[in-house]
Tab-separated table of C-alpha atoms in Angstrom:
chain	number	residue	atom	x	y	z
R	1	MET	CA	-13.180	-4.302	-34.598
R	2	ALA	CA	-10.070	-4.600	-31.736
R	3	GLN	CA	-10.843	-7.795	-29.909
R	4	ARG	CA	-9.377	-8.223	-26.373
R	5	SER	CA	-6.494	-10.223	-25.401
R	6	THR	CA	-6.346	-12.435	-22.751
R	7	ALA	CA	-2.573	-13.050	-22.513
R	8	GLY	CA	-1.709	-9.875	-20.953
R	9	VAL	CA	-4.176	-8.560	-17.804
R	10	THR	CA	-3.590	-6.523	-14.551
R	11	PHE	CA	-5.649	-7.834	-11.704
R	12	SER	CA	-6.436	-6.216	-8.766
R	13	LEU	CA	-6.552	-7.688	-5.289
R	14	ILE	CA	-8.591	-5.650	-2.886
R	15	ASP	CA	-7.025	-5.709	0.803
R	16	GLU	CA	-3.980	-7.143	0.038
R	17	ASP	CA	-0.817	-5.285	0.103
R	18	HIS	CA	2.907	-6.487	-1.018
R	19	THR	CA	3.272	-9.926	0.853
R	20	ILE	CA	1.063	-11.463	-1.587
R	21	GLY	CA	1.943	-9.049	-4.188
R	22	ASN	CA	5.554	-10.440	-4.281
R	23	SER	CA	4.873	-14.167	-3.477
R	24	VAL	CA	2.722	-14.192	-6.791
R	25	ARG	CA	5.069	-12.051	-8.645
R	26	PHE	CA	7.579	-14.638	-7.088
R	27	ILE	CA	5.462	-18.177	-7.997
R	28	LEU	CA	4.093	-17.092	-11.686
R	29	ASN	CA	7.711	-16.001	-12.681
R	30	GLN	CA	8.727	-19.164	-12.503
R	31	ASP	CA	5.819	-20.105	-14.817
R	32	PRO	CA	7.287	-20.796	-18.133
R	33	ARG	CA	4.087	-19.698	-19.754
R	34	VAL	CA	5.052	-16.020	-18.219
R	35	SER	CA	6.810	-13.763	-19.834
R	36	PHE	CA	6.031	-10.355	-17.256
R	37	CYS	CA	4.771	-10.616	-13.843
R	38	GLY	CA	5.252	-7.315	-11.409
R	39	TYR	CA	3.242	-5.915	-9.334
R	40	SER	CA	2.261	-2.687	-7.760
R	41	VAL	CA	0.789	-1.058	-4.619
R	42	PRO	CA	-0.483	2.614	-6.062
R	43	HIS	CA	-0.537	4.119	-3.430
R	44	PRO	CA	-0.134	3.062	0.324
R	45	SER	CA	-3.484	4.803	1.592
R	46	GLU	CA	-4.924	2.407	-0.614
R	47	HIS	CA	-5.387	-1.061	0.381
R	48	LYS	CA	-5.089	-2.803	-3.494
R	49	VAL	CA	-2.403	-4.444	-5.204
R	50	ASN	CA	-2.250	-4.906	-8.752
R	51	ILE	CA	-0.478	-7.707	-10.599
R	52	ARG	CA	0.296	-7.516	-14.403
R	53	VAL	CA	0.168	-10.958	-15.784
R	54	GLN	CA	1.756	-11.034	-19.195
R	55	THR	CA	1.323	-14.503	-20.874
R	56	THR	CA	2.796	-16.392	-23.984
R	57	GLY	CA	-0.462	-16.868	-25.261
R	58	GLU	CA	-2.530	-18.760	-22.612
R	59	PRO	CA	-5.623	-16.823	-20.447
R	60	ALA	CA	-3.309	-14.772	-17.795
R	61	ARG	CA	-6.791	-15.589	-16.032
R	62	GLU	CA	-5.972	-19.370	-15.745
R	63	VAL	CA	-2.104	-19.428	-15.107
R	64	LEU	CA	-2.375	-16.961	-11.870
R	65	LYS	CA	-5.810	-19.105	-11.139
R	66	ASP	CA	-2.833	-21.672	-10.984
R	67	GLY	CA	0.008	-19.777	-8.928
R	68	LEU	CA	-2.451	-18.769	-6.831
R	69	LEU	CA	-3.241	-22.481	-6.232
R	70	GLU	CA	-0.025	-23.348	-6.166
R	71	LEU	CA	1.088	-20.350	-3.455
R	72	ALA	CA	-1.406	-22.106	-0.993
R	73	GLY	CA	-0.240	-25.512	-1.670
R	74	PHE	CA	3.573	-23.979	-0.358
R	75	CYS	CA	1.470	-21.790	2.481
R	76	GLU	CA	-0.001	-25.505	3.909
R	77	HIS	CA	3.008	-26.910	3.366
R	78	VAL	CA	4.875	-24.192	5.389
R	79	SER	CA	1.757	-24.800	7.799
R	80	ARG	CA	2.013	-28.176	8.404
R	81	THR	CA	5.690	-28.055	8.589
R	82	PHE	CA	5.544	-25.548	11.633
R	83	GLU	CA	2.724	-27.128	13.702
R	84	ALA	CA	4.414	-30.460	13.442
R	85	ALA	CA	7.862	-28.977	14.642
R	86	PHE	CA	5.882	-27.093	17.389
R	87	ASP	CA	4.444	-30.049	18.347
R	88	LYS	CA	7.564	-32.034	18.958
R	89	PHE	CA	9.470	-29.020	20.147
R	90	GLU	CA	6.065	-29.015	23.589
R	91	ARG	CA	6.730	-32.608	23.437
R	92	ARG	CA	10.464	-32.079	24.156
R	93	ARG	CA	10.186	-29.711	26.895
R	94	ARG	CA	7.538	-30.841	28.995
R	95	GLY	CA	9.962	-33.961	28.861
R	96	GLU	CA	8.191	-36.759	26.381
R	97	ALA	CA	10.318	-38.792	24.349
R	98	VAL	CA	10.433	-37.920	20.777
R	99	GLU	CA	10.410	-41.106	18.382
R	100	GLU	CA	13.023	-41.171	16.326
R	101	GLU	CA	10.903	-42.587	13.211
R	102	GLU	CA	8.373	-40.060	13.823
R	103	GLU	CA	11.814	-37.127	13.198
R	104	GLU	CA	12.266	-39.442	9.667
R	105	GLU	CA	9.103	-38.698	8.602
R	106	GLU	CA	8.276	-34.615	10.021
R	107	GLU	CA	11.734	-34.329	8.187
R	108	GLU	CA	10.841	-35.863	4.554
R	109	GLY	CA	6.827	-34.977	4.140
R	110	ASP	CA	4.693	-36.258	3.016
R	111	GLY	CA	5.238	-33.910	-0.867
R	112	GLU	CA	1.745	-32.856	-1.179
R	113	GLU	CA	1.093	-29.640	-2.505
R	114	GLY	CA	-2.609	-28.274	-3.532
R	115	GLY	CA	-4.803	-25.853	-1.714
R	116	GLU	CA	-8.089	-24.768	-2.604
R	117	GLY	CA	-8.573	-21.186	-3.031
R	118	GLY	CA	-11.014	-18.705	-4.647
R	119	ASP	CA	-11.313	-15.440	-6.672
R	120	GLU	CA	-14.160	-13.691	-4.590
R	121	ASP	CA	-11.985	-10.798	-3.596
R	122	MET	CA	-9.842	-10.527	-7.158
R	123	GLN	CA	-11.161	-8.024	-9.707
R	124	ASP	CA	-10.121	-8.130	-13.310
R	125	ALA	CA	-8.664	-4.789	-14.107
R	126	SER	CA	-7.717	-4.387	-17.645
């Protein structure tokens, strides 16, 4: 009886497209535990992305989950940075003074990355 490998798995993300596929591929290919990661959209009318993850031995599901959490952290950082820049722009547009110290804090950032994520839309298609 053949044993099922958890190091190479294809995941299907329903109601997703190239945006998430390419982002996840980029993040996972930077992970030293990943030997291969690629994605495909089976057909333009099918709202699904298949992501193939081949690891060096770690369970692919855990590696994908870690990658999605890292991607969520990047998204949170971009959102916070955008909101801070937009608020600063609005204050300047209204003629309000913007403190230099505040500008320096925004440029440095708080260095936090992380995020909550679920796998409700994730199906194991292996």
